[in-house]
Amino acid sequence: MTTYIGVLDDQWRWLGKPPKIFNSSPGVERTFCDHCGSPLSFRSKNMSGVMHFFAAAMEEPEKFAPTLHVAFEEKLPWLKLADGLPTRVGPDYTKD
């Protein structure tokens, strides 16, 4: 399980040296720190126009409150979420 922060492309930019890019599957791009290997972001062509940043890579991740759970059907059976947030089947929350 991971927490991503989705940001529209025109609302963010890399400061300093851009991270390394790994194309993990067709249409999927992941970035990571070339110094320590930490994952930084995820982008899918199916959800074009949005970059997904790992909350764990943020300096202050608590500033980004969740708004929904995606790919909810993939959660492990022991995970119980009682926050009342909406859920989506599959990873693409950009289309209804």
PDB file of N, CA and C in Angstrom:
ATOM      1  N   MET A   1       0.842  -1.176   0.000  1.00  0.00           N
ATOM      2  CA  MET A   1       0.000   0.000   0.000  1.00  0.00           C
ATOM      3  C   MET A   1       0.887   1.237   0.000  1.00  0.00           C
ATOM      4  N   THR A   2       0.484   2.206  -0.761  1.00  0.00           N
ATOM      5  CA  THR A   2       1.231   3.458  -0.778  1.00  0.00           C
ATOM      6  C   THR A   2       0.256   4.626  -0.897  1.00  0.00           C
ATOM      7  N   THR A   3       0.752   5.783  -0.608  1.00  0.00           N
ATOM      8  CA  THR A   3      -0.054   6.995  -0.721  1.00  0.00           C
ATOM      9  C   THR A   3       0.585   7.900  -1.762  1.00  0.00           C
ATOM     10  N   TYR A   4      -0.199   8.247  -2.769  1.00  0.00           N
ATOM     11  CA  TYR A   4       0.237   9.167  -3.810  1.00  0.00           C
ATOM     12  C   TYR A   4      -0.502  10.486  -3.665  1.00  0.00           C
ATOM     13  N   ILE A   5       0.151  11.532  -4.124  1.00  0.00           N
ATOM     14  CA  ILE A   5      -0.462  12.851  -4.207  1.00  0.00           C
ATOM     15  C   ILE A   5      -0.502  13.196  -5.690  1.00  0.00           C
ATOM     16  N   GLY A   6      -1.697  13.225  -6.274  1.00  0.00           N
ATOM     17  CA  GLY A   6      -1.851  13.532  -7.690  1.00  0.00           C
ATOM     18  C   GLY A   6      -1.864  15.034  -7.921  1.00  0.00           C
ATOM     19  N   VAL A   7      -1.000  15.484  -8.841  1.00  0.00           N
ATOM     20  CA  VAL A   7      -0.882  16.913  -9.139  1.00  0.00           C
ATOM     21  C   VAL A   7      -0.915  17.105 -10.655  1.00  0.00           C
ATOM     22  N   LEU A   8      -1.749  18.022 -11.121  1.00  0.00           N
ATOM     23  CA  LEU A   8      -1.818  18.328 -12.547  1.00  0.00           C
ATOM     24  C   LEU A   8      -0.459  18.816 -13.041  1.00  0.00           C
ATOM     25  N   ASP A   9      -0.124  18.456 -14.283  1.00  0.00           N
ATOM     26  CA  ASP A   9       1.195  18.772 -14.828  1.00  0.00           C
ATOM     27  C   ASP A   9       1.564  20.245 -14.779  1.00  0.00           C
ATOM     28  N   ASP A  10       0.617  21.130 -14.986  1.00  0.00           N
ATOM     29  CA  ASP A  10       0.970  22.554 -14.982  1.00  0.00           C
ATOM     30  C   ASP A  10       1.043  23.138 -13.571  1.00  0.00           C
ATOM     31  N   GLN A  11       0.930  22.286 -12.543  1.00  0.00           N
ATOM     32  CA  GLN A  11       0.937  22.756 -11.156  1.00  0.00           C
ATOM     33  C   GLN A  11       2.194  22.340 -10.379  1.00  0.00           C
ATOM     34  N   TRP A  12       3.167  21.740 -11.045  1.00  0.00           N
ATOM     35  CA  TRP A  12       4.379  21.307 -10.354  1.00  0.00           C
ATOM     36  C   TRP A  12       5.578  21.406 -11.300  1.00  0.00           C
ATOM     37  N   ARG A  13       6.779  21.341 -10.701  1.00  0.00           N
ATOM     38  CA  ARG A  13       8.024  21.257 -11.478  1.00  0.00           C
ATOM     39  C   ARG A  13       9.116  20.733 -10.560  1.00  0.00           C
ATOM     40  N   TRP A  14      10.104  20.093 -11.160  1.00  0.00           N
ATOM     41  CA  TRP A  14      11.248  19.629 -10.377  1.00  0.00           C
ATOM     42  C   TRP A  14      12.123  20.822 -10.042  1.00  0.00           C
ATOM     43  N   LEU A  15      12.603  20.884  -8.846  1.00  0.00           N
ATOM     44  CA  LEU A  15      13.579  21.895  -8.443  1.00  0.00           C
ATOM     45  C   LEU A  15      14.933  21.217  -8.400  1.00  0.00           C
ATOM     46  N   GLY A  16      15.914  21.771  -9.064  1.00  0.00           N
ATOM     47  CA  GLY A  16      17.216  21.131  -9.111  1.00  0.00           C
ATOM     48  C   GLY A  16      17.258  20.037 -10.163  1.00  0.00           C
ATOM     49  N   LYS A  17      18.120  19.077  -9.937  1.00  0.00           N
ATOM     50  CA  LYS A  17      18.339  17.988 -10.885  1.00  0.00           C
ATOM     51  C   LYS A  17      17.127  17.055 -10.938  1.00  0.00           C
ATOM     52  N   PRO A  18      16.580  16.799 -12.140  1.00  0.00           N
ATOM     53  CA  PRO A  18      15.446  15.875 -12.246  1.00  0.00           C
ATOM     54  C   PRO A  18      15.867  14.461 -11.833  1.00  0.00           C
ATOM     55  N   PRO A  19      14.925  13.683 -11.302  1.00  0.00           N
ATOM     56  CA  PRO A  19      15.259  12.317 -10.890  1.00  0.00           C
ATOM     57  C   PRO A  19      15.424  11.385 -12.087  1.00  0.00           C
ATOM     58  N   LYS A  20      15.910  10.194 -11.828  1.00  0.00           N
ATOM     59  CA  LYS A  20      16.026   9.159 -12.856  1.00  0.00           C
ATOM     60  C   LYS A  20      14.636   8.631 -13.188  1.00  0.00           C
ATOM     61  N   ILE A  21      14.455   8.192 -14.426  1.00  0.00           N
ATOM     62  CA  ILE A  21      13.172   7.673 -14.892  1.00  0.00           C
ATOM     63  C   ILE A  21      13.324   6.195 -15.228  1.00  0.00           C
ATOM     64  N   PHE A  22      12.322   5.413 -14.820  1.00  0.00           N
ATOM     65  CA  PHE A  22      12.256   3.992 -15.157  1.00  0.00           C
ATOM     66  C   PHE A  22      10.887   3.724 -15.756  1.00  0.00           C
ATOM     67  N   ASN A  23      10.854   3.180 -16.970  1.00  0.00           N
ATOM     68  CA  ASN A  23       9.590   2.805 -17.614  1.00  0.00           C
ATOM     69  C   ASN A  23       9.282   1.377 -17.188  1.00  0.00           C
ATOM     70  N   SER A  24       8.429   1.243 -16.167  1.00  0.00           N
ATOM     71  CA  SER A  24       8.192  -0.056 -15.549  1.00  0.00           C
ATOM     72  C   SER A  24       7.296  -0.977 -16.367  1.00  0.00           C
ATOM     73  N   SER A  25       6.475  -0.430 -17.223  1.00  0.00           N
ATOM     74  CA  SER A  25       5.627  -1.193 -18.132  1.00  0.00           C
ATOM     75  C   SER A  25       5.162  -0.231 -19.219  1.00  0.00           C
ATOM     76  N   PRO A  26       4.557  -0.729 -20.295  1.00  0.00           N
ATOM     77  CA  PRO A  26       4.125   0.184 -21.362  1.00  0.00           C
ATOM     78  C   PRO A  26       3.204   1.278 -20.834  1.00  0.00           C
ATOM     79  N   GLY A  27       3.601   2.519 -21.081  1.00  0.00           N
ATOM     80  CA  GLY A  27       2.789   3.657 -20.676  1.00  0.00           C
ATOM     81  C   GLY A  27       2.939   4.073 -19.228  1.00  0.00           C
ATOM     82  N   VAL A  28       3.845   3.439 -18.483  1.00  0.00           N
ATOM     83  CA  VAL A  28       4.031   3.770 -17.068  1.00  0.00           C
ATOM     84  C   VAL A  28       5.463   4.217 -16.826  1.00  0.00           C
ATOM     85  N   GLU A  29       5.582   5.385 -16.223  1.00  0.00           N
ATOM     86  CA  GLU A  29       6.890   5.984 -15.916  1.00  0.00           C
ATOM     87  C   GLU A  29       6.993   6.187 -14.410  1.00  0.00           C
ATOM     88  N   ARG A  30       8.094   5.745 -13.841  1.00  0.00           N
ATOM     89  CA  ARG A  30       8.351   5.946 -12.418  1.00  0.00           C
ATOM     90  C   ARG A  30       9.666   6.684 -12.271  1.00  0.00           C
ATOM     91  N   THR A  31       9.740   7.575 -11.295  1.00  0.00           N
ATOM     92  CA  THR A  31      11.000   8.269 -11.038  1.00  0.00           C
ATOM     93  C   THR A  31      11.523   7.848  -9.671  1.00  0.00           C
ATOM     94  N   PHE A  32      12.841   7.978  -9.532  1.00  0.00           N
ATOM     95  CA  PHE A  32      13.494   7.620  -8.287  1.00  0.00           C
ATOM     96  C   PHE A  32      14.755   8.445  -8.111  1.00  0.00           C
ATOM     97  N   CYS A  33      15.193   8.553  -6.875  1.00  0.00           N
ATOM     98  CA  CYS A  33      16.422   9.280  -6.545  1.00  0.00           C
ATOM     99  C   CYS A  33      17.621   8.477  -7.033  1.00  0.00           C
ATOM    100  N   ASP A  34      18.497   9.097  -7.816  1.00  0.00           N
ATOM    101  CA  ASP A  34      19.664   8.379  -8.314  1.00  0.00           C
ATOM    102  C   ASP A  34      20.755   8.228  -7.253  1.00  0.00           C
ATOM    103  N   HIS A  35      20.568   8.853  -6.103  1.00  0.00           N
ATOM    104  CA  HIS A  35      21.542   8.725  -5.004  1.00  0.00           C
ATOM    105  C   HIS A  35      21.184   7.565  -4.069  1.00  0.00           C
ATOM    106  N   CYS A  36      19.915   7.498  -3.639  1.00  0.00           N
ATOM    107  CA  CYS A  36      19.518   6.476  -2.652  1.00  0.00           C
ATOM    108  C   CYS A  36      18.519   5.457  -3.187  1.00  0.00           C
ATOM    109  N   GLY A  37      17.927   5.712  -4.358  1.00  0.00           N
ATOM    110  CA  GLY A  37      16.985   4.774  -4.945  1.00  0.00           C
ATOM    111  C   GLY A  37      15.551   4.924  -4.479  1.00  0.00           C
ATOM    112  N   SER A  38      15.270   5.897  -3.622  1.00  0.00           N
ATOM    113  CA  SER A  38      13.900   6.074  -3.126  1.00  0.00           C
ATOM    114  C   SER A  38      12.947   6.421  -4.265  1.00  0.00           C
ATOM    115  N   PRO A  39      11.761   5.782  -4.302  1.00  0.00           N
ATOM    116  CA  PRO A  39      10.782   6.139  -5.330  1.00  0.00           C
ATOM    117  C   PRO A  39      10.224   7.532  -5.059  1.00  0.00           C
ATOM    118  N   LEU A  40       9.992   8.291  -6.123  1.00  0.00           N
ATOM    119  CA  LEU A  40       9.513   9.667  -5.991  1.00  0.00           C
ATOM    120  C   LEU A  40       8.164   9.897  -6.647  1.00  0.00           C
ATOM    121  N   SER A  41       7.953   9.315  -7.839  1.00  0.00           N
ATOM    122  CA  SER A  41       6.699   9.597  -8.526  1.00  0.00           C
ATOM    123  C   SER A  41       6.311   8.477  -9.474  1.00  0.00           C
ATOM    124  N   PHE A  42       5.072   8.576  -9.948  1.00  0.00           N
ATOM    125  CA  PHE A  42       4.477   7.602 -10.855  1.00  0.00           C
ATOM    126  C   PHE A  42       3.615   8.378 -11.848  1.00  0.00           C
ATOM    127  N   ARG A  43       3.689   7.969 -13.116  1.00  0.00           N
ATOM    128  CA  ARG A  43       2.848   8.580 -14.149  1.00  0.00           C
ATOM    129  C   ARG A  43       2.356   7.478 -15.086  1.00  0.00           C
ATOM    130  N   SER A  44       1.080   7.534 -15.435  1.00  0.00           N
ATOM    131  CA  SER A  44       0.509   6.589 -16.383  1.00  0.00           C
ATOM    132  C   SER A  44      -0.084   7.370 -17.551  1.00  0.00           C
ATOM    133  N   LYS A  45       0.184   6.920 -18.759  1.00  0.00           N
ATOM    134  CA  LYS A  45      -0.414   7.575 -19.928  1.00  0.00           C
ATOM    135  C   LYS A  45      -1.932   7.474 -19.896  1.00  0.00           C
ATOM    136  N   ASN A  46      -2.471   6.457 -19.210  1.00  0.00           N
ATOM    137  CA  ASN A  46      -3.924   6.329 -19.074  1.00  0.00           C
ATOM    138  C   ASN A  46      -4.511   7.454 -18.231  1.00  0.00           C
ATOM    139  N   MET A  47      -3.699   8.038 -17.379  1.00  0.00           N
ATOM    140  CA  MET A  47      -4.127   9.172 -16.547  1.00  0.00           C
ATOM    141  C   MET A  47      -3.257  10.372 -16.912  1.00  0.00           C
ATOM    142  N   SER A  48      -3.212  10.686 -18.190  1.00  0.00           N
ATOM    143  CA  SER A  48      -2.324  11.731 -18.674  1.00  0.00           C
ATOM    144  C   SER A  48      -2.650  13.072 -18.044  1.00  0.00           C
ATOM    145  N   GLY A  49      -1.607  13.853 -17.900  1.00  0.00           N
ATOM    146  CA  GLY A  49      -1.763  15.182 -17.342  1.00  0.00           C
ATOM    147  C   GLY A  49      -1.656  15.245 -15.838  1.00  0.00           C
ATOM    148  N   VAL A  50      -1.409  14.095 -15.191  1.00  0.00           N
ATOM    149  CA  VAL A  50      -1.297  14.061 -13.734  1.00  0.00           C
ATOM    150  C   VAL A  50      -0.022  13.323 -13.341  1.00  0.00           C
ATOM    151  N   MET A  51       0.768  13.918 -12.460  1.00  0.00           N
ATOM    152  CA  MET A  51       1.921  13.243 -11.871  1.00  0.00           C
ATOM    153  C   MET A  51       1.520  12.843 -10.465  1.00  0.00           C
ATOM    154  N   HIS A  52       1.888  11.640 -10.069  1.00  0.00           N
ATOM    155  CA  HIS A  52       1.573  11.124  -8.740  1.00  0.00           C
ATOM    156  C   HIS A  52       2.869  11.028  -7.939  1.00  0.00           C
ATOM    157  N   PHE A  53       2.952  11.820  -6.896  1.00  0.00           N
ATOM    158  CA  PHE A  53       4.137  11.842  -6.051  1.00  0.00           C
ATOM    159  C   PHE A  53       3.914  10.981  -4.813  1.00  0.00           C
ATOM    160  N   PHE A  54       4.928  10.219  -4.416  1.00  0.00           N
ATOM    161  CA  PHE A  54       4.841   9.424  -3.197  1.00  0.00           C
ATOM    162  C   PHE A  54       4.780  10.359  -1.998  1.00  0.00           C
ATOM    163  N   ALA A  55       3.766  10.205  -1.176  1.00  0.00           N
ATOM    164  CA  ALA A  55       3.656  11.027   0.032  1.00  0.00           C
ATOM    165  C   ALA A  55       4.866  10.815   0.938  1.00  0.00           C
ATOM    166  N   ALA A  56       5.386   9.601   0.979  1.00  0.00           N
ATOM    167  CA  ALA A  56       6.535   9.290   1.842  1.00  0.00           C
ATOM    168  C   ALA A  56       7.790  10.072   1.444  1.00  0.00           C
ATOM    169  N   ALA A  57       7.827  10.593   0.219  1.00  0.00           N
ATOM    170  CA  ALA A  57       8.986  11.359  -0.234  1.00  0.00           C
ATOM    171  C   ALA A  57       8.853  12.852   0.071  1.00  0.00           C
ATOM    172  N   MET A  58       7.703  13.264   0.582  1.00  0.00           N
ATOM    173  CA  MET A  58       7.468  14.673   0.888  1.00  0.00           C
ATOM    174  C   MET A  58       8.099  15.058   2.231  1.00  0.00           C
ATOM    175  N   GLU A  59       8.533  16.302   2.333  1.00  0.00           N
ATOM    176  CA  GLU A  59       9.075  16.790   3.601  1.00  0.00           C
ATOM    177  C   GLU A  59       7.994  16.882   4.668  1.00  0.00           C
ATOM    178  N   GLU A  60       6.778  17.264   4.266  1.00  0.00           N
ATOM    179  CA  GLU A  60       5.675  17.397   5.209  1.00  0.00           C
ATOM    180  C   GLU A  60       4.420  16.708   4.644  1.00  0.00           C
ATOM    181  N   PRO A  61       4.423  15.376   4.610  1.00  0.00           N
ATOM    182  CA  PRO A  61       3.290  14.674   3.996  1.00  0.00           C
ATOM    183  C   PRO A  61       1.967  14.903   4.716  1.00  0.00           C
ATOM    184  N   GLU A  62       2.005  15.284   5.971  1.00  0.00           N
ATOM    185  CA  GLU A  62       0.769  15.517   6.724  1.00  0.00           C
ATOM    186  C   GLU A  62      -0.028  16.704   6.186  1.00  0.00           C
ATOM    187  N   LYS A  63       0.584  17.529   5.352  1.00  0.00           N
ATOM    188  CA  LYS A  63      -0.120  18.669   4.763  1.00  0.00           C
ATOM    189  C   LYS A  63      -1.076  18.252   3.643  1.00  0.00           C
ATOM    190  N   PHE A  64      -1.006  16.992   3.220  1.00  0.00           N
ATOM    191  CA  PHE A  64      -1.807  16.510   2.101  1.00  0.00           C
ATOM    192  C   PHE A  64      -2.801  15.472   2.607  1.00  0.00           C
ATOM    193  N   ALA A  65      -3.996  15.904   2.936  1.00  0.00           N
ATOM    194  CA  ALA A  65      -5.020  14.993   3.442  1.00  0.00           C
ATOM    195  C   ALA A  65      -5.596  14.170   2.291  1.00  0.00           C
ATOM    196  N   PRO A  66      -5.848  12.892   2.515  1.00  0.00           N
ATOM    197  CA  PRO A  66      -6.417  12.064   1.444  1.00  0.00           C
ATOM    198  C   PRO A  66      -7.853  12.475   1.122  1.00  0.00           C
ATOM    199  N   THR A  67      -8.245  12.198  -0.131  1.00  0.00           N
ATOM    200  CA  THR A  67      -9.607  12.507  -0.561  1.00  0.00           C
ATOM    201  C   THR A  67     -10.361  11.278  -1.055  1.00  0.00           C
ATOM    202  N   LEU A  68      -9.647  10.198  -1.409  1.00  0.00           N
ATOM    203  CA  LEU A  68     -10.284   8.964  -1.843  1.00  0.00           C
ATOM    204  C   LEU A  68      -9.275   7.831  -1.839  1.00  0.00           C
ATOM    205  N   HIS A  69      -9.790   6.605  -1.968  1.00  0.00           N
ATOM    206  CA  HIS A  69      -8.959   5.401  -2.057  1.00  0.00           C
ATOM    207  C   HIS A  69      -9.163   4.802  -3.442  1.00  0.00           C
ATOM    208  N   VAL A  70      -8.062   4.593  -4.165  1.00  0.00           N
ATOM    209  CA  VAL A  70      -8.149   4.009  -5.506  1.00  0.00           C
ATOM    210  C   VAL A  70      -7.639   2.575  -5.480  1.00  0.00           C
ATOM    211  N   ALA A  71      -8.033   1.805  -6.495  1.00  0.00           N
ATOM    212  CA  ALA A  71      -7.687   0.384  -6.577  1.00  0.00           C
ATOM    213  C   ALA A  71      -8.043  -0.322  -5.271  1.00  0.00           C
ATOM    214  N   PHE A  72      -9.184   0.056  -4.719  1.00  0.00           N
ATOM    215  CA  PHE A  72      -9.618  -0.431  -3.415  1.00  0.00           C
ATOM    216  C   PHE A  72      -9.759  -1.952  -3.380  1.00  0.00           C
ATOM    217  N   GLU A  73     -10.085  -2.545  -4.515  1.00  0.00           N
ATOM    218  CA  GLU A  73     -10.261  -3.997  -4.579  1.00  0.00           C
ATOM    219  C   GLU A  73      -8.948  -4.755  -4.355  1.00  0.00           C
ATOM    220  N   GLU A  74      -7.816  -4.066  -4.447  1.00  0.00           N
ATOM    221  CA  GLU A  74      -6.508  -4.707  -4.269  1.00  0.00           C
ATOM    222  C   GLU A  74      -6.028  -4.717  -2.821  1.00  0.00           C
ATOM    223  N   LYS A  75      -6.772  -4.088  -1.933  1.00  0.00           N
ATOM    224  CA  LYS A  75      -6.319  -4.030  -0.544  1.00  0.00           C
ATOM    225  C   LYS A  75      -6.295  -5.420   0.068  1.00  0.00           C
ATOM    226  N   LEU A  76      -5.399  -5.606   1.010  1.00  0.00           N
ATOM    227  CA  LEU A  76      -5.326  -6.880   1.719  1.00  0.00           C
ATOM    228  C   LEU A  76      -6.516  -7.012   2.651  1.00  0.00           C
ATOM    229  N   PRO A  77      -6.993  -8.230   2.868  1.00  0.00           N
ATOM    230  CA  PRO A  77      -8.221  -8.408   3.643  1.00  0.00           C
ATOM    231  C   PRO A  77      -8.143  -7.915   5.079  1.00  0.00           C
ATOM    232  N   TRP A  78      -6.946  -7.822   5.646  1.00  0.00           N
ATOM    233  CA  TRP A  78      -6.825  -7.379   7.034  1.00  0.00           C
ATOM    234  C   TRP A  78      -6.838  -5.858   7.176  1.00  0.00           C
ATOM    235  N   LEU A  79      -6.759  -5.133   6.053  1.00  0.00           N
ATOM    236  CA  LEU A  79      -6.768  -3.670   6.116  1.00  0.00           C
ATOM    237  C   LEU A  79      -8.201  -3.173   6.235  1.00  0.00           C
ATOM    238  N   LYS A  80      -8.495  -2.490   7.319  1.00  0.00           N
ATOM    239  CA  LYS A  80      -9.827  -1.939   7.561  1.00  0.00           C
ATOM    240  C   LYS A  80      -9.728  -0.412   7.567  1.00  0.00           C
ATOM    241  N   LEU A  81     -10.381   0.206   6.614  1.00  0.00           N
ATOM    242  CA  LEU A  81     -10.377   1.660   6.519  1.00  0.00           C
ATOM    243  C   LEU A  81     -11.740   2.180   6.952  1.00  0.00           C
ATOM    244  N   ALA A  82     -11.744   3.002   7.968  1.00  0.00           N
ATOM    245  CA  ALA A  82     -13.004   3.529   8.507  1.00  0.00           C
ATOM    246  C   ALA A  82     -13.021   5.045   8.455  1.00  0.00           C
ATOM    247  N   ASP A  83     -12.387   5.615   7.418  1.00  0.00           N
ATOM    248  CA  ASP A  83     -12.318   7.074   7.338  1.00  0.00           C
ATOM    249  C   ASP A  83     -13.472   7.687   6.561  1.00  0.00           C
ATOM    250  N   GLY A  84     -14.318   6.853   5.957  1.00  0.00           N
ATOM    251  CA  GLY A  84     -15.481   7.363   5.244  1.00  0.00           C
ATOM    252  C   GLY A  84     -15.185   7.966   3.882  1.00  0.00           C
ATOM    253  N   LEU A  85     -13.951   7.871   3.408  1.00  0.00           N
ATOM    254  CA  LEU A  85     -13.612   8.431   2.100  1.00  0.00           C
ATOM    255  C   LEU A  85     -14.169   7.552   0.988  1.00  0.00           C
ATOM    256  N   PRO A  86     -14.478   8.151  -0.162  1.00  0.00           N
ATOM    257  CA  PRO A  86     -14.967   7.351  -1.288  1.00  0.00           C
ATOM    258  C   PRO A  86     -13.888   6.395  -1.787  1.00  0.00           C
ATOM    259  N   THR A  87     -14.324   5.309  -2.426  1.00  0.00           N
ATOM    260  CA  THR A  87     -13.390   4.340  -2.986  1.00  0.00           C
ATOM    261  C   THR A  87     -13.647   4.205  -4.478  1.00  0.00           C
ATOM    262  N   ARG A  88     -12.615   3.811  -5.196  1.00  0.00           N
ATOM    263  CA  ARG A  88     -12.715   3.575  -6.635  1.00  0.00           C
ATOM    264  C   ARG A  88     -12.119   2.216  -6.957  1.00  0.00           C
ATOM    265  N   VAL A  89     -12.752   1.498  -7.853  1.00  0.00           N
ATOM    266  CA  VAL A  89     -12.204   0.246  -8.362  1.00  0.00           C
ATOM    267  C   VAL A  89     -11.220   0.604  -9.468  1.00  0.00           C
ATOM    268  N   GLY A  90     -10.060   0.001  -9.444  1.00  0.00           N
ATOM    269  CA  GLY A  90      -9.031   0.277 -10.435  1.00  0.00           C
ATOM    270  C   GLY A  90      -8.253   1.530 -10.088  1.00  0.00           C
ATOM    271  N   PRO A  91      -7.129   1.712 -10.744  1.00  0.00           N
ATOM    272  CA  PRO A  91      -6.259   2.833 -10.404  1.00  0.00           C
ATOM    273  C   PRO A  91      -6.637   4.174 -11.016  1.00  0.00           C
ATOM    274  N   ASP A  92      -7.459   4.179 -12.070  1.00  0.00           N
ATOM    275  CA  ASP A  92      -7.734   5.445 -12.757  1.00  0.00           C
ATOM    276  C   ASP A  92      -8.922   6.175 -12.147  1.00  0.00           C
ATOM    277  N   TYR A  93      -8.621   7.129 -11.303  1.00  0.00           N
ATOM    278  CA  TYR A  93      -9.654   7.929 -10.652  1.00  0.00           C
ATOM    279  C   TYR A  93      -9.969   9.191 -11.457  1.00  0.00           C
ATOM    280  N   THR A  94      -9.275   9.391 -12.579  1.00  0.00           N
ATOM    281  CA  THR A  94      -9.449  10.629 -13.354  1.00  0.00           C
ATOM    282  C   THR A  94     -10.666  10.571 -14.266  1.00  0.00           C
ATOM    283  N   LYS A  95     -11.240   9.371 -14.442  1.00  0.00           N
ATOM    284  CA  LYS A  95     -12.418   9.210 -15.300  1.00  0.00           C
ATOM    285  C   LYS A  95     -13.544   8.619 -14.452  1.00  0.00           C
ATOM    286  N   ASP A  96     -14.754   9.050 -14.702  1.00  0.00           N
ATOM    287  CA  ASP A  96     -15.901   8.473 -13.983  1.00  0.00           C
ATOM    288  C   ASP A  96     -16.591   7.428 -14.810  1.00  0.00           C
TER     289      ASP A  96
END
